[in-house]
Amino acid sequence: MRIAVVGMGIIGGSFCKAIKKHTDHYVIGINRTQATLKKALADGAIDEIGDEKSLSSADIIILALYPGAAVEYVERNGEYIKKGAIVTDSAGIKADICPKLKALSEKFGFKFVGSHPMAGKETNGYVSSDGDLYNGASYIIVPCGADGEAVKTLSSLAVDIKFGMVKITTPEEHDRMIAFTSQLPHVLACAYVLSPCCKNHVGFSAGSYRDVSRVANINAELWSELFMENREPLIAELDTLIDNIHAITDAVKASDTDRIKELLNKAHKTKEELGE
Amino acid sequence: MRIAVVGMGIIGGSFCKAIKKHTDHYVIGINRTQATLKKALADGAIDEIGDEKSLSSADIIILALYPGAAVEYVERNGEYIKKGAIVTDSAGIKADICPKLKALSEKFGFKFVGSHPMAGKETNGYVSSDGDLYNGASYIIVPCGADGEAVKTLSSLAVDIKFGMVKITTPEEHDRMIAFTSQLPHVLACAYVLSPCCKNHVGFSAGSYRDVSRVANINAELWSELFMENREPLIAELDTLIDNIHAITDAVKASDTDRIKELLNKAHKTKEELGE
């Protein structure tokens, strides 16, 4: 297959590298900054430097852009996409952009299958991309009405490039779960390091500080966009989190050791039942 | 030196193993459950199975017990401790127990130097102990008026068994910082996994879920005691955390993207300035 990857950041660059590493597919790289494409070509991450006109030769198009930019890109360049080609995004939110991309797929005659590779790093850009970034990670597919064959093609590609599992779901379930698994930890890590104590932690900290604070090294631009685009599910999870922190805090304030123990045990059991 | 380690859990067991691995000191193990001592002896983690009477031959006594149990142990067995011996605890809180152990040191004629090894795992007991647990970790010393020689002896031992840094501080500063670096992440991880979404996270989660939730696999007995014994500093940090989560939540609810970005950027800068 000929696969076009649009956007040479960490996500797109990692797709290119993983596809070249694990499959025989032909990879066309498309990116605003040409220097990055030259680097990717020199690295063997792509077979060809492309532009919007190259879209017409692609069987699969992976959009690795910010959510809003992915929709704009297809609005602008949809006419170049081959009829029947599979187009997927990589966006971290689905309910907002999937219907837009679905509508564009009907307008331009391609097959849209939403997807979200569950991997990342604290650092960004092509320089952080890695052919092993997706090893063992989950690849979430949001079919949005696409035919089973298109879903199967994308799902096989994910397995071929070493994703550890493919999860098929709806845009709404995706966004509700992602609010919990991804956005909430980012809010929580940021809120945590905003304590005035944080700057003096060295010498007093160990693994729990390191792990809980890790994702506070955040891309504020990207994540404020993700938060806003998944506003409702995120607010619901934030309210639940605040309630649960209040429950523990109230028990500590009331010196109610039994209640603290009960809440901590409930958390412990949750992790234990998950085998974590 | 002859070093007695009281308590063969993960902390005490790891001290024994690290001392045997990296030094020529003679290690006496003391524990309620005799089977654990036999296992430690067979493992070469200790040179001798001891009891309270063995305390009289020890130059250094490391108490690796729950905070309350450490005080009780010395109250009950202080008479056996050699005059001038160094006694240290390993407790995760200091302002509450250091004065008690200091008073006991005056009564029984030993030198008390508080300490707190900043390392642990999600699992407990001798079975989880590890001669490399302390490699690179911070060893916090709270002198509580002990002479410089005693502090130096303990500090050299810490460096010999591969702690990465020794931090000397007061009980109050210790407790304030530990509330932030250690207790707060435990509250936060527990509150996080209490969301009803948690049990369905598989397939939707990646590194941020894994890291933020890790310490929710908590020892509820130990941590509820630690929370209660460090109640005031912990409440202050919890209130700060709740304020900061509210600040981000309010901005999301108000769709105030600039404010979200400002708060996330502040968090990002904090981590960046710390070189993390």
XYZ file of C-alpha atoms in Angstrom:
552
model
C 0.000 0.000 0.000
C 0.963 3.635 -0.434
C 0.498 5.464 2.867
C 0.606 9.249 3.172
C 1.357 10.667 6.609
C 0.417 14.325 7.046
C 2.324 16.055 9.857
C 5.848 15.090 10.892
C 5.560 15.657 14.655
C 6.132 12.944 17.209
C 2.928 11.092 16.212
C 3.330 11.310 12.434
C 7.087 10.757 12.528
C 6.603 7.683 14.700
C 3.992 6.284 12.273
C 6.428 6.743 9.371
C 9.303 5.110 11.237
C 7.168 2.217 12.526
C 5.672 1.539 9.066
C 9.110 1.534 7.442
C 10.538 -0.603 10.242
C 7.864 -3.285 10.282
C 6.179 -3.364 6.845
C 6.918 -3.030 3.119
C 4.418 -0.213 2.581
C 5.528 2.890 0.673
C 5.443 6.035 2.842
C 4.848 9.560 1.570
C 5.596 12.333 4.077
C 3.707 15.628 3.966
C 4.583 18.533 6.247
C 4.567 22.336 6.305
C 8.262 22.606 7.236
C 10.291 21.133 4.389
C 13.497 20.735 6.443
C 11.746 18.126 8.592
C 10.760 16.151 5.484
C 14.362 16.206 4.265
C 15.495 14.883 7.639
C 12.784 12.171 7.563
C 13.830 11.157 4.041
C 17.486 11.015 5.096
C 16.493 8.908 8.128
C 14.627 6.436 5.911
C 11.401 7.298 7.751
C 9.699 8.172 4.452
C 10.192 7.042 0.849
C 9.095 10.305 -0.731
C 8.515 13.953 0.114
C 4.977 14.756 -0.891
C 2.465 17.606 -0.940
C -1.324 17.821 -1.267
C -1.149 16.505 -4.859
C 0.487 13.295 -3.590
C -2.728 12.499 -1.708
C -4.237 11.218 -4.982
C -1.867 8.250 -5.017
C -2.360 7.207 -1.385
C -4.416 4.159 -0.297
C -4.286 5.257 3.340
C -3.877 8.805 4.632
C -2.898 9.267 8.287
C -3.552 12.783 9.550
C -1.137 13.503 12.399
C -2.141 17.103 13.049
C -3.772 19.020 15.909
C -7.516 18.212 15.894
C -8.656 21.525 14.424
C -5.884 21.515 11.832
C -6.824 18.006 10.648
C -10.344 19.138 9.726
C -9.044 22.297 8.019
C -6.474 20.283 6.068
C -9.139 17.969 4.619
C -11.515 20.863 3.895
C -8.737 22.511 1.898
C -7.268 19.431 0.201
C -10.075 16.851 0.113
C -10.396 17.207 -3.653
C -6.966 15.557 -4.102
C -7.868 12.421 -2.124
C -8.424 9.227 -4.177
C -12.030 7.912 -4.173
C -12.297 5.006 -1.742
C -8.998 5.779 0.044
C -8.994 5.301 3.823
C -8.410 8.501 5.794
C -7.778 8.370 9.523
C -6.931 11.058 12.045
C -4.883 10.644 15.237
C -6.728 13.138 17.355
C -7.115 12.779 21.093
C -10.789 13.766 20.949
C -13.453 12.256 18.766
C -17.055 13.464 19.294
C -16.168 16.953 18.067
C -14.153 16.168 14.960
C -15.372 12.751 13.770
C -18.714 14.058 12.446
C -16.836 16.833 10.592
C -14.413 14.393 8.978
C -17.276 11.964 8.276
C -19.155 14.745 6.441
C -16.021 15.584 4.460
C -15.598 11.896 3.558
C -19.081 11.917 2.036
C -18.377 15.123 0.173
C -15.046 13.938 -1.278
C -15.735 10.179 -1.617
C -13.099 8.729 0.740
C -13.640 6.396 3.716
C -13.143 8.022 7.094
C -12.203 5.811 10.071
C -11.345 7.696 13.269
C -8.409 6.505 15.324
C -6.274 7.475 18.294
C -2.871 5.954 18.995
C -2.486 5.851 22.806
C 1.160 6.801 23.083
C 3.217 9.920 23.539
C 6.141 11.463 25.345
C 6.691 14.634 27.352
C 8.643 15.994 24.375
C 7.309 16.839 20.945
C 8.228 17.203 17.308
C 9.855 14.937 14.749
C 13.013 14.911 16.873
C 11.070 12.915 19.529
C 9.527 10.454 17.062
C 10.445 6.830 17.469
C 9.710 3.680 15.480
C 9.053 1.878 18.760
C 6.721 4.506 20.275
C 3.651 2.366 19.574
C 5.056 -0.976 20.711
C 2.494 -2.581 22.977
C 0.295 0.540 23.123
C -3.431 0.584 22.438
C -4.798 1.743 19.065
C -8.348 3.014 19.436
C -10.511 2.816 16.331
C -13.740 4.801 16.043
C -15.370 3.433 12.877
C -17.957 6.226 12.491
C -19.967 4.085 10.089
C -17.051 3.057 7.845
C -17.307 -0.419 6.295
C -15.804 -3.442 8.020
C -13.120 -3.842 5.381
C -11.719 -0.343 5.987
C -11.724 -0.957 9.746
C -9.971 -4.292 9.208
C -7.307 -2.742 6.964
C -6.480 -0.091 9.540
C -6.612 -2.539 12.385
C -4.187 -4.928 10.603
C -1.813 -2.064 9.922
C -1.867 -1.203 13.641
C -1.030 -4.778 14.603
C 1.704 -4.937 11.938
C 3.426 -1.849 13.336
C 3.355 -3.427 16.821
C 0.475 -1.804 18.627
C -0.363 -4.158 21.493
C -4.133 -3.978 21.215
C -6.905 -2.538 19.036
C -9.944 -1.158 20.840
C -13.073 -0.384 18.804
C -15.488 2.140 20.271
C -17.813 5.092 19.670
C -16.772 8.772 19.671
C -18.745 9.382 22.893
C -17.309 6.423 24.820
C -13.827 7.367 23.566
C -14.126 10.929 24.811
C -15.575 9.916 28.180
C -12.779 7.413 28.776
C -10.019 9.685 27.463
C -11.191 12.454 29.803
C -10.422 10.014 32.603
C -7.330 8.192 31.327
C -5.504 11.055 29.687
C -6.832 14.569 30.248
C -7.528 14.202 33.962
C -3.940 13.034 34.771
C -2.650 16.081 32.911
C -4.860 18.490 34.903
C -3.948 16.690 38.084
C -0.175 16.718 37.430
C -0.289 20.436 36.600
C -2.393 21.304 39.663
C 0.052 19.264 41.760
C 3.231 21.068 40.671
C 1.558 24.474 41.163
C 2.108 24.040 44.927
C 4.714 26.536 46.171
C 6.552 23.526 47.730
C 7.337 22.056 44.341
C 10.445 24.090 43.604
C 12.104 22.747 46.791
C 11.265 19.082 46.313
C 14.783 17.848 45.506
C 16.090 15.641 48.295
C 12.592 15.102 49.677
C 11.101 13.222 46.764
C 11.081 9.756 45.293
C 9.016 7.722 42.847
C 5.569 9.011 43.791
C 6.532 12.648 43.155
C 8.285 11.688 39.917
C 5.376 9.666 38.517
C 2.511 11.913 39.564
C 4.240 15.089 38.325
C 5.691 13.678 35.086
C 3.093 14.884 32.600
C 3.059 18.404 34.095
C 5.876 19.013 31.612
C 3.025 19.773 29.271
C 2.498 21.256 25.802
C 0.116 24.008 26.989
C -0.989 24.908 23.472
C -2.051 21.368 22.493
C -3.599 20.403 25.823
C -5.637 23.567 26.303
C -7.126 22.816 22.863
C -7.782 19.169 23.839
C -9.396 20.245 27.130
C -11.697 22.693 25.380
C -12.678 20.202 22.685
C -13.561 17.576 25.282
C -15.028 20.049 27.729
C -18.162 18.207 28.918
C -16.636 14.762 29.671
C -13.588 16.444 31.235
C -15.731 18.635 33.509
C -17.653 15.524 34.652
C -14.380 13.758 35.534
C -12.945 16.861 37.228
C -16.061 17.143 39.400
C -15.771 13.437 40.324
C -12.069 13.885 41.149
C -12.712 16.964 43.290
C -15.446 15.055 45.172
C -13.080 12.161 45.833
C -10.223 14.400 46.994
C -12.723 16.193 49.244
C -13.880 12.869 50.690
C -10.318 11.966 51.725
C -9.551 15.537 52.847
C -12.700 15.700 54.973
C -11.778 12.399 56.641
C -8.259 13.706 57.402
C -9.696 16.972 58.769
C -12.145 15.019 60.938
C -9.325 12.705 62.119
C -11.576 9.856 60.993
C -8.960 7.119 60.520
C -11.538 4.434 59.747
C -12.986 6.509 56.934
C -9.505 7.266 55.501
C -8.684 3.561 55.640
C -11.997 2.686 53.950
C -11.338 5.096 51.057
C -7.722 4.009 50.600
C -8.786 0.362 50.709
C -11.379 1.016 48.022
C -8.637 2.535 45.832
C -6.294 -0.355 46.619
C -8.970 -2.908 45.670
C -9.659 -1.113 42.385
C -5.998 -1.424 41.396
C -5.785 -4.969 42.699
C -8.847 -6.124 40.722
C -7.285 -4.613 37.614
C -4.152 -6.643 38.323
C -2.109 -3.470 38.684
C 30.435 -1.814 63.166
C 27.664 -4.040 64.478
C 24.324 -2.863 63.078
C 20.988 -4.118 64.399
C 18.003 -3.741 62.087
C 14.636 -4.008 63.829
C 11.809 -5.000 61.478
C 12.305 -7.166 58.398
C 9.786 -5.529 56.056
C 10.742 -3.966 52.744
C 12.613 -1.090 54.435
C 14.488 -3.126 57.065
C 15.157 -6.027 54.722
C 16.544 -3.655 52.097
C 18.843 -2.032 54.703
C 20.179 -5.475 55.681
C 20.767 -6.522 52.086
C 22.356 -3.209 51.091
C 24.672 -3.203 54.123
C 25.781 -6.789 53.448
C 26.174 -6.047 49.745
C 28.228 -2.877 50.036
C 30.036 -2.909 53.414
C 31.797 -5.237 55.869
C 29.536 -4.343 58.802
C 28.016 -7.138 60.870
C 24.198 -7.200 60.660
C 21.865 -8.451 63.404
C 18.251 -8.953 62.337
C 15.399 -8.527 64.823
C 11.804 -9.290 63.901
C 8.576 -10.530 65.449
C 8.114 -13.317 62.893
C 11.021 -15.746 63.247
C 10.465 -17.413 59.849
C 11.388 -14.135 58.133
C 14.656 -13.968 60.105
C 15.515 -17.523 59.055
C 14.877 -16.576 55.442
C 17.023 -13.421 55.825
C 19.828 -15.463 57.389
C 19.635 -18.029 54.582
C 19.722 -15.174 52.032
C 22.870 -13.728 53.632
C 20.932 -10.523 54.381
C 21.852 -10.799 58.084
C 24.738 -12.382 59.975
C 22.765 -13.223 63.071
C 19.202 -13.642 64.314
C 18.836 -11.385 67.318
C 16.289 -10.257 69.892
C 16.025 -7.306 72.266
C 19.048 -8.531 74.252
C 21.191 -8.293 71.097
C 20.637 -4.518 71.143
C 23.355 -4.222 73.801
C 26.054 -5.202 71.304
C 24.949 -2.888 68.477
C 26.767 0.331 67.508
C 23.925 1.417 65.268
C 20.266 0.420 65.590
C 17.988 1.006 62.606
C 14.310 0.894 63.505
C 12.346 -0.150 60.423
C 8.894 -0.246 62.010
C 5.653 1.696 61.605
C 6.075 5.106 63.318
C 4.017 4.302 66.420
C 5.586 0.855 66.777
C 9.110 2.333 66.683
C 8.406 4.503 69.738
C 6.766 1.609 71.591
C 9.675 -0.694 70.777
C 12.204 1.694 72.298
C 10.002 2.404 75.331
C 9.876 -1.337 75.971
C 13.478 -2.260 75.107
C 15.494 0.932 75.625
C 17.206 -0.513 78.675
C 19.049 -3.022 76.451
C 20.565 -0.358 74.181
C 24.306 0.305 74.635
C 25.170 3.763 76.055
C 26.320 6.018 73.217
C 24.946 3.771 70.452
C 23.300 5.543 67.500
C 19.604 4.821 67.091
C 17.745 5.941 63.977
C 14.201 5.391 62.795
C 12.984 5.174 59.178
C 9.620 6.788 59.711
C 7.900 8.833 57.045
C 6.876 11.512 59.543
C 9.132 13.341 61.959
C 7.611 16.154 64.041
C 5.389 13.710 65.895
C 7.857 10.948 66.730
C 11.281 12.629 66.831
C 10.646 14.406 70.178
C 9.454 11.111 71.662
C 12.521 9.198 70.483
C 14.751 12.133 71.533
C 13.279 11.976 75.061
C 13.838 8.212 75.149
C 17.453 8.712 74.028
C 18.016 10.974 77.037
C 16.374 8.490 79.357
C 18.364 5.503 78.110
C 21.662 7.197 77.154
C 21.805 6.501 73.410
C 22.113 9.013 70.543
C 18.972 9.502 68.495
C 19.317 10.729 64.905
C 16.073 10.747 62.905
C 16.172 9.587 59.307
C 13.913 8.746 56.402
C 15.051 6.715 53.396
C 13.126 8.047 50.374
C 12.434 4.791 48.589
C 9.708 2.186 48.455
C 7.648 0.006 46.192
C 3.933 -0.699 45.761
C 4.520 -4.053 47.451
C 5.563 -4.701 51.018
C 7.266 -7.153 53.313
C 10.660 -8.824 53.342
C 9.753 -10.543 50.066
C 9.869 -7.111 48.358
C 13.151 -6.030 49.972
C 16.040 -5.381 47.645
C 19.731 -4.568 48.189
C 19.435 -1.986 45.399
C 16.253 -0.281 46.657
C 18.213 2.720 47.937
C 20.505 3.153 44.935
C 20.464 6.821 44.014
C 17.627 7.667 46.425
C 17.688 10.489 48.956
C 18.429 9.790 52.628
C 16.917 12.496 54.806
C 18.595 13.037 58.168
C 16.858 14.954 60.952
C 19.605 15.411 63.584
C 17.270 16.478 66.444
C 20.242 17.842 68.381
C 22.500 14.784 67.981
C 26.246 15.512 67.814
C 27.979 16.026 64.467
C 29.900 12.771 64.779
C 26.726 10.679 65.025
C 25.225 12.506 62.038
C 28.447 11.937 60.093
C 28.513 8.204 60.914
C 24.948 7.732 59.704
C 25.489 9.901 56.675
C 28.619 7.915 55.661
C 26.737 4.652 56.075
C 24.018 6.006 53.753
C 26.580 6.933 51.107
C 28.320 3.542 51.501
C 25.090 1.672 50.824
C 24.546 3.758 47.659
C 22.023 6.388 48.599
C 22.410 9.115 45.981
C 22.127 12.101 48.310
C 21.904 12.998 51.990
C 19.556 15.853 52.898
C 19.782 17.326 56.412
C 16.722 19.134 57.710
C 14.395 19.803 60.648
C 11.362 17.685 61.611
C 8.985 20.498 60.611
C 10.544 21.123 57.190
C 10.665 17.364 56.624
C 6.972 16.936 57.345
C 5.929 19.935 55.260
C 7.909 18.697 52.264
C 6.878 15.042 52.666
C 3.227 16.089 52.771
C 3.819 17.461 49.276
C 6.250 14.959 47.775
C 4.854 11.741 49.201
C 1.493 11.904 50.981
C -0.232 14.195 48.483
C 0.570 11.910 45.478
C -0.899 8.998 47.424
C -4.152 10.880 48.171
C -4.279 12.068 44.604
C -3.689 8.613 43.062
C -6.382 7.104 45.311
C -8.898 9.853 44.578
C -8.140 9.400 40.866
C -8.855 5.644 40.711
C -12.085 6.108 42.695
C -13.718 7.375 39.472
C -16.291 4.862 38.226
C -14.489 4.996 34.831
C -11.375 3.410 36.257
C -12.467 -0.201 35.997
C -12.950 0.202 32.204
C -9.671 1.956 31.460
C -7.941 -0.922 29.638
C -7.520 -0.102 25.954
C -8.058 3.603 26.604
C -5.010 4.271 28.735
C -1.312 4.839 28.351
C 1.578 6.246 30.385
C -0.242 9.100 32.096
C -2.891 6.784 33.583
C -0.216 4.270 34.581
C 2.026 6.812 36.311
C -0.617 8.906 38.051
C -2.486 5.843 39.361
C 0.527 3.729 40.349
C 0.678 4.451 44.079
C -3.088 3.899 44.481
C -2.073 0.277 45.018
C -1.647 1.454 48.599
C -1.069 -0.090 52.013
C -4.179 1.472 53.596
C -3.128 0.609 57.148
C 0.283 2.296 56.943
C -0.801 5.334 54.939
C -3.850 6.161 57.024
C -1.470 6.218 60.019
C 1.009 8.414 58.122
C -1.778 10.803 57.031
C -3.042 11.158 60.595
C 0.429 11.692 62.030
C 1.176 14.419 59.486
C -2.322 15.844 59.540
C -1.625 19.602 59.592
C 0.962 19.820 56.766
C -1.076 17.355 54.687
C -4.282 19.375 55.107
C -2.418 22.518 53.994
C -1.181 20.759 50.841
C -4.597 19.216 50.150
C -6.213 22.645 50.351
C -3.594 24.052 47.962
C -4.147 21.143 45.551
C -7.930 21.537 45.640
C -7.525 25.284 44.934
C -5.291 24.562 41.951
C -7.603 21.884 40.517
C -10.496 24.315 40.974
C -8.551 27.036 39.137
C -8.115 24.793 36.085
C -11.671 23.403 36.352
C -13.169 26.904 36.575
C -11.229 27.947 33.474
C -12.487 24.866 31.579
C -16.070 25.531 32.740
C -15.759 29.171 31.650
C -14.259 28.101 28.279
C -11.409 30.491 29.108
C -8.692 29.006 26.885
C -6.183 31.768 27.701
C -6.512 31.085 31.424
C -6.142 27.303 30.907
C -3.040 27.932 28.800
C -1.638 30.297 31.453
C -2.053 27.705 34.228
C -0.640 24.834 32.156
C 2.286 27.016 31.107
C 3.013 27.837 34.747
C 3.099 24.097 35.510
C 5.263 23.440 32.460
C 7.724 26.173 33.515
C 7.950 24.746 37.044
C 8.992 21.355 35.670
C 11.286 22.943 33.104
C 13.104 25.064 35.696
C 13.626 21.919 37.777
C 15.168 20.288 34.711
C 12.464 17.625 34.686
